[in-house]
């Protein structure tokens, strides 16, 4: 009886340790994938020896691979790919090819691998990045719609698409040297014939079958039909030598354009998560911590070479496609990890005999550690760029790449309204100002978005709005007002801070992305901060109050009161909110320093308004610490006392000026 229950015991063990490990790392704000790998190590041969991959768990993990790639195919966005087709198809393909060539050549020349096929397979493994980790980090940081976020996702989409081709073609490299050319030709021919059949089937047969399943009204039949379709096509491609993963990915692509695609994905996702967990834990089972420790220096070298080399390749490609150096570096650092689907490729390589146990172990270890480091690298990128901007050698390059190009203004810039960001919010704002007859200058660095401005002959400045060079060219001292509607929170703060450094009296309205930004943007000097979600709720509330019989005047007074109070009266009722916004997020990307206020400072006894610090120095006081209590975003009425510690943001010159102000030398 015990033997019959072996599979159930192993499944409970694997899933139980996955839950425990995933929960632990999620509490530490790390990808749950890391917890699955750690769980596998614990129960595997290198740990408690509770599970091996000699039983049915290996088969179930293969189902996890198939469902992972099936879901990837369903989620594949041809629309997103075409919108950024130049950098996606050109840059993404070039990144894969260069990574394979350079990484493979380095591995071959240094003796890491002994044959060219092994070198190519290793380069392919290193060429993939983690769509899941990068997308999650971009969403958490509200950077999906930024230039660098869009470029990252465009390249990642092409990598996902390239994975299917790799899985089909690369196994042909295992053939003897004298017939490898024929094997590759045969593999490509199989792929082309299979794809042709998949296109025809996906156009005429699949929609009909999916519609029949949906019309049955049975959710169970619908799910079973989708699973049979996915695994059936995967088994077919396995039978013709293209592998299970290739068939599952194409099956997802075949369904992606069917009207029931979202419903199919929703049904499959729970099963995908369960079986994919088995796959990732099975990878952990194969990891031997003792082996990794014994090869620690080799592993560190591999990680360093991989992350630095991949970042350099990606950054050079993005820069070569005309994006700013700052964007190129951000994208390069953002996708310099090795992705979770590299585990799939590495597994294929080991199965085909291309990777030795040592090479496979090092590859898996390198992949796992780069995935762990990825979120930290993304978070540290703004600080790295800030540090690079301060280096005399690199600063000119980081500034010059902004390419401030003024188009459409023939006379001298004066009495104009500056609109920063030409996305959905910026476009609406520009239309309002345009039809009211105001002189407008738009700042944006998205060439595609500016086509409308050229057609309507609206003046614009092409460049990064957070660059001092670009803001200087906008002649802010002669501007009437400024509106910042950027999708990137950090770029918003930098633009606001630097704009006020050039024009302290400029009336600036800023779009906030989340609730926590409202107070920090006011503190940095914005005259008005608009939070779109709150504005929508105010308009809906006003409409309902009018319908309920309240007078127009009364409704207007209510709305104005909420706006004057910075939305605080309608914020979620959380006792910890007041003054508890995350300062780390608020000052991210800004140079900041803590100053102690000594008894001999002339500022002691003065209110913040009386110090006139922002006008005199350009710096902003973001928080004050007194008697171990932190006062975030202090108002102008806050009185300074001896012993206070002030958190101040500003550039290098502004910090020098603030130091002099503290000493009474200003």
XYZ file of C-alpha atoms in Angstrom:
666
model
C 0.000 0.000 0.000
C 2.858 2.371 0.856
C 4.360 1.839 -2.603
C 1.046 2.706 -4.230
C 0.875 5.973 -2.333
C 4.465 6.990 -3.124
C 3.383 9.536 -5.742
C 0.837 11.134 -3.402
C 3.382 11.285 -0.564
C 5.974 12.887 -2.844
C 3.452 15.399 -4.226
C 2.329 16.424 -0.735
C 5.972 16.734 0.338
C 6.970 18.794 -2.693
C 3.942 21.090 -2.627
C 4.146 21.474 1.153
C 7.778 22.554 1.080
C 6.978 24.844 -1.882
C 4.261 26.587 0.148
C 6.590 26.947 3.142
C 9.521 28.226 1.100
C 7.357 30.500 -1.040
C 5.692 32.034 2.027
C 9.047 32.639 3.703
C 10.635 34.431 0.739
C 7.470 36.398 -0.045
C 7.575 37.799 3.489
C 11.110 38.905 2.661
C 9.733 40.501 -0.562
C 11.589 38.094 -2.826
C 10.237 36.132 -5.840
C 8.396 32.989 -4.707
C 10.396 31.117 -7.339
C 13.374 31.347 -4.995
C 11.314 29.688 -2.247
C 10.442 26.801 -4.578
C 14.116 26.260 -5.399
C 15.083 26.360 -1.718
C 12.274 23.929 -0.898
C 13.596 21.514 -3.511
C 17.069 21.692 -1.998
C 15.655 20.915 1.464
C 13.746 17.774 0.449
C 16.161 16.613 -2.266
C 19.218 14.341 -2.141
C 21.389 17.202 -0.852
C 18.976 17.818 2.052
C 16.535 15.518 3.834
C 16.545 12.967 0.970
C 12.742 12.750 1.004
C 12.260 13.064 -2.763
C 14.262 12.068 -5.831
C 13.519 12.616 -9.500
C 13.567 8.924 -10.306
C 9.791 8.578 -9.870
C 6.669 10.160 -11.338
C 7.466 13.654 -10.032
C 9.753 14.081 -13.042
C 6.865 13.291 -15.396
C 4.556 15.711 -13.585
C 7.217 18.411 -13.768
C 7.217 17.947 -17.566
C 3.479 18.697 -17.497
C 4.398 21.864 -15.571
C 6.793 22.900 -18.344
C 4.098 22.310 -20.961
C 1.501 24.366 -19.079
C 4.014 27.153 -18.426
C 4.758 27.514 -22.125
C 1.100 27.092 -23.077
C 0.136 30.022 -20.827
C 3.047 32.020 -22.222
C 1.717 31.455 -25.731
C -1.825 32.511 -24.770
C -0.524 35.677 -23.102
C 1.755 36.557 -26.014
C 0.843 40.018 -27.277
C 1.353 40.583 -30.990
C -0.124 44.074 -30.545
C 2.546 45.073 -28.023
C 5.225 43.582 -30.244
C 4.116 45.568 -33.305
C 3.775 48.829 -31.369
C 7.496 48.758 -30.566
C 8.444 46.582 -33.517
C 11.734 48.340 -34.310
C 13.381 47.867 -30.916
C 11.441 44.644 -30.277
C 12.193 42.733 -33.473
C 15.484 44.454 -34.280
C 16.889 44.969 -30.804
C 15.401 41.818 -29.275
C 16.667 39.536 -32.050
C 20.072 41.212 -32.034
C 20.318 40.787 -28.257
C 19.655 37.044 -28.490
C 22.108 36.543 -31.364
C 24.905 38.612 -29.819
C 24.491 36.983 -26.404
C 24.665 33.511 -27.948
C 27.715 34.417 -30.064
C 29.679 36.306 -27.416
C 28.831 34.075 -24.453
C 29.345 30.925 -26.501
C 32.644 32.156 -27.914
C 33.893 33.124 -24.448
C 32.930 29.743 -23.002
C 34.561 27.886 -25.900
C 37.791 29.897 -25.975
C 38.286 29.654 -22.207
C 37.755 25.902 -22.240
C 34.494 25.949 -20.316
C 32.922 23.847 -23.026
C 34.720 21.644 -25.513
C 32.400 21.754 -28.509
C 30.662 24.457 -30.521
C 27.155 22.955 -30.015
C 27.647 23.106 -26.225
C 28.817 26.718 -26.513
C 25.765 27.691 -28.579
C 23.389 25.991 -26.157
C 25.049 27.719 -23.197
C 24.767 31.097 -24.961
C 21.076 30.425 -25.612
C 20.508 29.667 -21.923
C 22.191 32.946 -20.939
C 20.328 35.005 -23.565
C 16.931 34.682 -21.878
C 15.751 37.037 -19.122
C 12.895 36.739 -16.636
C 9.658 38.252 -17.919
C 7.898 37.389 -14.644
C 10.442 39.019 -12.320
C 10.935 42.137 -14.478
C 7.208 42.683 -15.047
C 6.465 42.243 -11.332
C 9.162 44.775 -10.416
C 7.917 47.281 -13.015
C 4.341 46.978 -11.751
C 5.410 47.423 -8.127
C 7.389 50.547 -9.066
C 4.649 51.887 -11.386
C 7.052 51.943 -14.340
C 5.269 49.765 -16.894
C 4.336 52.762 -19.079
C 7.754 54.433 -18.909
C 10.120 54.432 -21.899
C 12.538 52.003 -20.255
C 9.667 49.809 -19.050
C 8.193 49.524 -22.545
C 11.587 48.756 -24.108
C 12.267 46.055 -21.501
C 8.915 44.383 -22.170
C 9.392 44.603 -25.960
C 12.732 42.775 -25.763
C 11.319 40.230 -23.311
C 8.420 39.444 -25.660
C 10.884 38.626 -28.450
C 12.884 36.451 -26.046
C 9.713 34.535 -25.182
C 8.989 34.093 -28.888
C 12.573 32.996 -29.542
C 12.353 30.353 -26.819
C 9.985 28.247 -28.915
C 12.387 28.298 -31.872
C 15.346 27.427 -29.646
C 13.541 24.435 -28.174
C 12.812 23.145 -31.655
C 16.139 23.779 -33.396
C 18.891 23.569 -30.762
C 18.498 19.821 -30.008
C 19.653 19.216 -33.586
C 23.112 20.335 -32.435
C 23.537 16.967 -30.705
C 23.881 15.203 -34.051
C 27.305 14.092 -35.333
C 29.385 16.832 -36.953
C 29.194 15.383 -40.438
C 25.383 15.480 -40.489
C 24.719 18.466 -38.222
C 23.925 20.691 -41.219
C 21.338 18.211 -42.454
C 19.934 17.871 -38.931
C 19.527 21.646 -38.581
C 17.891 21.882 -42.012
C 15.551 19.032 -41.116
C 14.679 20.655 -37.772
C 13.956 24.009 -39.442
C 11.875 22.299 -42.125
C 9.894 20.479 -39.421
C 9.353 23.766 -37.619
C 8.171 25.531 -40.766
C 5.807 22.701 -41.767
C 4.494 22.430 -38.208
C 3.946 26.193 -37.965
C 2.172 26.211 -41.339
C -0.111 23.436 -40.133
C -0.609 25.257 -36.817
C -1.610 28.468 -38.605
C -4.178 26.658 -40.741
C -5.483 24.647 -37.806
C -5.549 27.726 -35.584
C -7.538 29.616 -38.201
C -10.126 27.009 -39.178
C -10.259 24.182 -36.623
C -9.321 25.510 -33.164
C -11.933 28.330 -33.024
C -14.648 25.834 -33.983
C -13.601 23.342 -31.287
C -13.257 26.015 -28.586
C -16.659 27.426 -29.491
C -18.247 23.982 -29.189
C -16.691 23.495 -25.753
C -17.855 26.938 -24.606
C -21.401 26.356 -25.902
C -21.669 23.176 -23.837
C -21.956 25.387 -20.761
C -19.803 22.999 -18.747
C -16.700 24.523 -17.168
C -15.286 21.024 -16.598
C -15.584 20.087 -20.273
C -14.078 23.388 -21.320
C -11.042 22.906 -19.048
C -10.574 19.269 -20.073
C -10.771 20.205 -23.745
C -8.130 22.914 -23.346
C -5.810 20.517 -21.485
C -6.247 17.792 -24.119
C -5.514 20.330 -26.848
C -2.397 21.633 -25.099
C -0.924 18.267 -24.110
C -2.038 16.575 -27.329
C -0.164 19.068 -29.527
C 2.805 18.864 -27.125
C 2.902 15.057 -27.524
C 2.666 15.422 -31.307
C 5.691 17.740 -31.468
C 7.555 15.382 -29.122
C 6.805 12.503 -31.479
C 8.212 14.375 -34.500
C 11.320 15.394 -32.578
C 10.510 19.043 -31.765
C 9.964 18.565 -28.048
C 7.021 18.981 -25.688
C 7.732 22.636 -24.900
C 7.577 23.745 -28.542
C 4.147 22.148 -29.043
C 2.739 23.602 -25.837
C 3.920 27.114 -26.742
C 2.412 26.933 -30.242
C -0.829 25.541 -28.790
C -1.043 28.660 -26.654
C -0.407 30.865 -29.688
C -3.181 29.057 -31.593
C -5.672 29.866 -28.836
C -4.438 33.419 -28.165
C -6.495 34.918 -31.005
C -9.695 33.018 -30.214
C -12.431 35.032 -28.497
C -12.370 32.646 -25.525
C -8.595 32.976 -24.996
C -8.873 34.915 -21.729
C -11.391 32.438 -20.367
C -9.161 29.521 -21.362
C -6.175 31.100 -19.658
C -8.225 31.773 -16.531
C -9.234 28.082 -16.383
C -5.694 26.790 -16.938
C -3.776 29.146 -14.636
C -4.506 27.281 -11.358
C -3.332 23.988 -12.864
C -0.332 25.710 -14.432
C 0.660 27.121 -11.046
C 0.450 23.706 -9.374
C 2.399 21.762 -11.996
C 4.877 24.603 -12.623
C 5.597 24.554 -8.896
C 6.496 20.887 -9.222
C 8.873 21.799 -12.046
C 10.681 24.540 -10.119
C 10.941 22.388 -6.993
C 12.378 19.611 -9.165
C 15.087 22.058 -10.255
C 15.826 22.723 -6.588
C 16.071 18.986 -5.970
C 18.911 18.861 -8.487
C 20.835 21.720 -6.811
C 23.623 20.637 -4.499
C 24.615 23.474 -2.096
C 27.854 21.653 -1.291
C 28.766 21.648 -4.965
C 27.968 25.365 -5.272
C 30.073 26.190 -2.204
C 32.951 24.111 -3.514
C 32.756 26.079 -6.762
C 31.972 29.394 -5.061
C 34.600 31.520 -6.797
C 33.722 30.041 -10.172
C 30.041 30.762 -9.487
C 30.768 34.373 -8.480
C 32.799 34.838 -11.646
C 30.014 33.396 -13.786
C 27.424 35.659 -12.163
C 29.591 38.762 -12.584
C 30.491 38.020 -16.208
C 26.897 37.114 -17.079
C 25.218 40.140 -15.499
C 27.832 42.707 -16.568
C 28.211 41.246 -20.053
C 24.484 40.977 -20.681
C 23.876 44.497 -19.341
C 26.577 45.853 -21.680
C 25.153 44.030 -24.713
C 21.597 45.209 -24.062
C 22.643 48.792 -23.241
C 24.704 49.108 -26.436
C 21.850 47.745 -28.548
C 19.228 50.046 -27.009
C 21.577 53.026 -27.354
C 22.220 52.042 -30.975
C 18.481 52.201 -31.678
C 18.460 55.878 -30.710
C 17.358 55.759 -27.087
C 19.124 57.875 -24.476
C 22.123 56.498 -22.626
C 20.163 56.728 -19.384
C 17.349 54.608 -20.850
C 19.861 52.173 -22.351
C 21.626 51.661 -19.007
C 18.314 51.243 -17.179
C 17.135 48.592 -19.659
C 20.516 46.837 -19.636
C 20.602 46.556 -15.854
C 16.909 45.677 -15.735
C 17.111 42.538 -17.907
C 20.645 41.328 -17.176
C 19.434 38.321 -15.176
C 18.863 34.796 -16.536
C 15.199 33.831 -16.847
C 13.198 30.984 -15.385
C 12.762 29.426 -18.850
C 16.529 29.002 -18.990
C 15.910 26.112 -16.586
C 13.905 24.476 -19.379
C 16.701 24.953 -21.928
C 19.340 23.768 -19.455
C 17.247 20.665 -18.748
C 17.019 19.917 -22.484
C 20.787 20.372 -22.796
C 21.420 17.921 -19.970
C 18.951 15.396 -21.394
C 20.663 15.633 -24.788
C 24.064 15.076 -23.184
C 25.382 18.564 -24.023
C 25.725 19.716 -20.405
C 27.773 17.750 -17.919
C 26.529 17.490 -14.327
C 29.039 20.175 -13.298
C 28.079 22.586 -16.080
C 24.372 22.001 -15.431
C 24.825 22.607 -11.699
C 26.721 25.844 -12.273
C 24.172 27.013 -14.861
C 21.243 26.350 -12.537
C 23.032 28.015 -9.618
C 23.920 31.080 -11.689
C 20.345 31.377 -12.943
C 18.858 31.106 -9.454
C 21.197 33.736 -7.979
C 20.696 36.232 -10.831
C 16.929 35.880 -10.368
C 17.410 36.643 -6.686
C 19.548 39.709 -7.461
C 17.237 41.077 -10.193
C 14.760 43.019 -7.972
C 17.639 44.577 -6.019
C 19.374 45.622 -9.251
C 16.193 47.260 -10.561
C 15.754 49.142 -7.290
C 19.406 50.247 -7.190
C 19.480 51.491 -10.805
C 18.289 55.084 -10.070
C 21.012 55.491 -7.446
C 23.630 54.067 -9.801
C 22.617 56.495 -12.546
C 22.654 59.353 -10.066
C 26.184 58.407 -9.039
C 27.298 58.132 -12.682
C 25.879 61.596 -13.423
C 28.170 63.032 -10.745
C 31.310 61.564 -12.322
C 33.031 64.242 -14.417
C 34.066 61.664 -17.018
C 30.567 60.232 -17.613
C 28.348 63.216 -16.812
C 28.727 64.874 -20.259
C 27.713 61.642 -22.004
C 24.662 61.151 -19.784
C 23.608 64.733 -20.433
C 24.386 64.951 -24.137
C 22.404 61.860 -24.942
C 19.217 63.650 -23.999
C 19.531 65.438 -27.382
C 17.358 68.463 -26.546
C 15.832 69.382 -29.901
C 13.434 72.317 -30.065
C 10.949 72.021 -32.920
C 8.260 74.480 -33.982
C 9.143 77.697 -32.105
C 10.384 80.377 -34.435
C 10.317 83.300 -31.984
C 11.898 83.471 -28.564
C 10.281 81.241 -25.923
C 8.161 83.379 -23.605
C 4.690 83.372 -21.990
C 4.242 79.708 -22.817
C 2.811 76.738 -20.897
C 5.136 73.766 -20.610
C 3.518 70.313 -20.691
C 5.878 67.511 -19.716
C 4.814 64.093 -20.941
C 2.643 63.457 -23.985
C 0.842 60.304 -22.886
C -2.910 59.999 -22.348
C -3.046 62.706 -19.658
C -0.642 65.008 -21.486
C -2.520 64.723 -24.776
C -5.828 65.698 -23.169
C -4.192 68.640 -21.417
C -2.525 69.852 -24.613
C -5.839 69.714 -26.498
C -7.535 71.830 -23.823
C -4.774 74.448 -23.855
C -4.545 74.410 -27.663
C -8.242 75.084 -28.259
C -8.172 77.861 -25.642
C -5.463 79.614 -27.630
C -2.530 79.244 -25.201
C 1.043 79.009 -26.401
C 2.268 75.490 -25.616
C 5.616 73.708 -25.446
C 5.545 69.920 -25.032
C 8.520 67.968 -23.670
C 8.762 64.243 -24.389
C 11.340 61.714 -25.570
C 8.980 59.314 -27.326
C 9.436 59.997 -31.038
C 6.294 58.079 -32.028
C 4.073 60.086 -29.679
C 5.292 63.383 -31.097
C 4.028 62.696 -34.622
C 0.656 64.241 -33.711
C 2.404 67.418 -32.548
C 4.234 67.720 -35.848
C 0.998 67.290 -37.767
C -0.730 70.016 -35.727
C 2.396 72.181 -35.690
C 2.485 72.311 -31.909
C 6.003 73.181 -30.685
C 7.819 70.475 -28.751
C 11.173 69.751 -27.208
C 12.536 66.258 -27.791
C 14.485 64.983 -24.798
C 14.380 63.703 -21.231
C 12.430 66.234 -19.153
C 14.391 65.406 -15.988
C 17.584 66.620 -17.691
C 18.742 70.079 -16.661
C 19.871 70.759 -20.251
C 16.380 70.105 -21.599
C 14.696 72.209 -18.907
C 17.092 75.082 -19.555
C 16.190 75.003 -23.246
C 12.491 75.210 -22.297
C 13.206 78.703 -20.865
C 11.198 78.077 -17.701
C 11.943 81.522 -16.266
C 9.753 83.022 -19.024
C 7.021 80.380 -18.848
C 3.547 81.055 -17.444
C 3.047 77.599 -15.945
C 4.110 73.999 -16.160
C 2.285 70.661 -15.974
C 4.094 67.366 -15.342
C 2.219 64.285 -16.565
C 4.983 61.696 -16.770
C 4.290 57.976 -16.231
C 7.501 57.497 -14.227
C 7.253 58.569 -10.540
C 11.001 59.057 -10.162
C 11.260 61.127 -13.350
C 8.324 63.204 -12.073
C 10.134 64.054 -8.837
C 13.409 64.826 -10.614
C 11.681 67.049 -13.183
C 9.792 68.963 -10.481
C 12.897 69.458 -8.358
C 15.123 70.574 -11.231
C 12.454 72.813 -12.777
C 12.068 74.709 -9.502
C 15.841 74.997 -9.208
C 15.798 76.904 -12.514
C 12.556 78.837 -11.912
C 11.639 78.963 -8.173
C 8.414 80.949 -8.780
C 7.046 78.755 -11.565
C 3.490 77.501 -11.013
C 3.737 73.730 -11.464
C 0.859 71.232 -11.489
C 1.878 67.592 -11.102
C 0.137 64.302 -11.653
C 0.525 61.884 -8.717
C 0.582 58.163 -9.460
C -0.307 56.799 -6.017
C -1.699 58.252 -2.774
C 1.673 58.245 -1.030
C 3.158 60.675 -3.561
C 0.749 63.528 -2.896
C 2.411 65.031 0.184
C 5.959 64.489 -1.084
C 5.204 66.316 -4.368
C 3.688 69.238 -2.485
C 6.756 69.261 -0.244
C 9.050 69.406 -3.276
C 7.291 72.583 -4.376
C 4.327 71.683 -6.605
C 1.529 74.269 -6.530
C -1.093 71.630 -7.268
C -0.999 67.827 -7.203
C -3.692 65.883 -9.050
C -4.399 62.227 -8.350
C -6.460 60.833 -11.289
C -8.274 58.157 -9.279
C -9.351 60.643 -6.606
C -10.415 63.158 -9.262
C -12.565 60.461 -10.858
C -14.164 59.683 -7.497
C -14.825 63.404 -6.886
C -16.529 63.771 -10.282
C -18.622 60.641 -9.721
C -19.525 61.814 -6.219
C -20.474 65.279 -7.500
C -22.717 63.759 -10.161
C -24.462 61.528 -7.600
C -24.921 64.375 -5.090
C -26.549 66.522 -7.787
C -28.869 63.659 -8.719
C -29.740 63.235 -5.035
C -30.920 66.849 -4.840
C -27.932 68.743 -3.399
C -27.450 72.240 -4.791
C -24.741 72.958 -7.334
C -23.104 75.417 -4.952
C -23.037 72.895 -2.079
C -21.558 70.168 -4.277
C -18.906 72.535 -5.596
C -17.958 73.516 -2.042
C -17.605 69.867 -1.008
C -15.366 69.051 -3.989
C -13.231 72.160 -3.447
C -12.818 71.320 0.235
C -11.516 67.850 -0.592
C -9.076 69.293 -3.115
C -7.816 71.986 -0.761
C -7.214 69.315 1.869
C -5.085 67.297 -0.556
C -7.722 64.527 -0.648
C -7.001 63.670 3.005
C -10.686 63.591 3.970
C -11.346 60.792 1.486
C -8.147 58.822 1.954
C -8.527 55.248 3.251
C -8.984 55.369 7.021
C -5.624 54.084 8.156
C -4.246 55.437 11.416
C -0.723 54.914 10.202
C -1.233 57.066 7.105
C -0.727 60.482 8.616
C 2.871 61.292 7.900
C 3.731 57.643 7.306
C 4.318 57.611 3.559
C 7.431 55.755 2.590
C 10.228 58.317 2.573
C 12.520 55.931 0.738
C 10.178 56.006 -2.240
C 9.689 59.772 -2.002
C 13.431 60.559 -2.137
C 14.387 57.818 -4.582
C 16.582 59.221 -7.329
C 17.161 62.474 -5.428
C 20.414 63.342 -3.669
C 19.584 63.460 0.031
C 21.463 64.125 3.249
C 20.697 64.476 6.963
C 21.776 67.751 8.658
C 21.949 68.423 12.407
C 20.742 71.824 13.612
C 23.140 73.157 16.267
C 22.269 75.772 18.869
C 24.419 78.431 17.177
C 22.590 78.119 13.843
C 20.604 81.254 12.874
C 17.737 78.956 11.773
C 16.942 77.941 15.380
C 13.604 79.437 16.385
C 12.557 80.172 12.801
C 9.720 78.487 10.931
C 10.512 76.691 7.701
C 8.736 79.441 5.784
C 10.884 82.093 7.470
C 14.115 80.290 6.526
C 13.155 80.683 2.842
C 15.393 77.652 2.273
C 13.999 76.581 -1.090
C 14.352 80.028 -2.650
C 17.793 80.722 -1.157
C 19.350 77.299 -1.756
C 17.066 75.316 -4.067
C 17.043 72.464 -1.517
C 13.906 71.010 0.083
C 13.374 69.787 3.651
C 11.512 66.460 3.369
C 11.477 65.408 7.036
C 12.574 66.519 10.514
C 13.621 64.194 13.316
C 13.131 65.480 16.876
C 13.425 63.482 20.104
C 13.388 60.209 18.130
C 10.105 61.209 16.437
C 10.029 61.717 12.692
C 7.908 64.501 11.174
C 7.457 63.815 7.480
C 6.706 66.603 5.012
C 6.728 69.460 7.555
C 4.674 72.539 6.654
C 5.967 76.105 6.510
C 4.672 76.758 10.039
C 6.962 74.108 11.545
C 9.367 75.826 14.010
C 12.960 74.593 14.104
C 14.704 73.951 17.422
C 18.251 73.068 18.431
C 19.003 69.358 18.025
C 16.644 68.826 15.083
C 17.874 66.603 12.251
C 16.729 67.678 8.785
C 16.407 65.380 5.769
C 17.175 67.561 2.741
C 17.075 66.781 -0.997
C 18.875 68.719 -3.695
C 21.812 68.540 -6.093
C 25.436 69.006 -5.030
C 25.395 72.801 -5.359
C 22.118 73.039 -3.445
C 23.513 70.964 -0.591
C 26.544 73.255 -0.394
C 24.228 76.284 -0.298
C 22.068 74.683 2.402
C 25.145 73.974 4.541
C 26.068 77.663 4.326
C 22.512 78.636 5.256
C 22.700 76.469 8.377
C 25.896 78.237 9.404
C 24.571 81.697 8.603
C 26.983 82.157 5.685
C 24.354 82.414 2.957
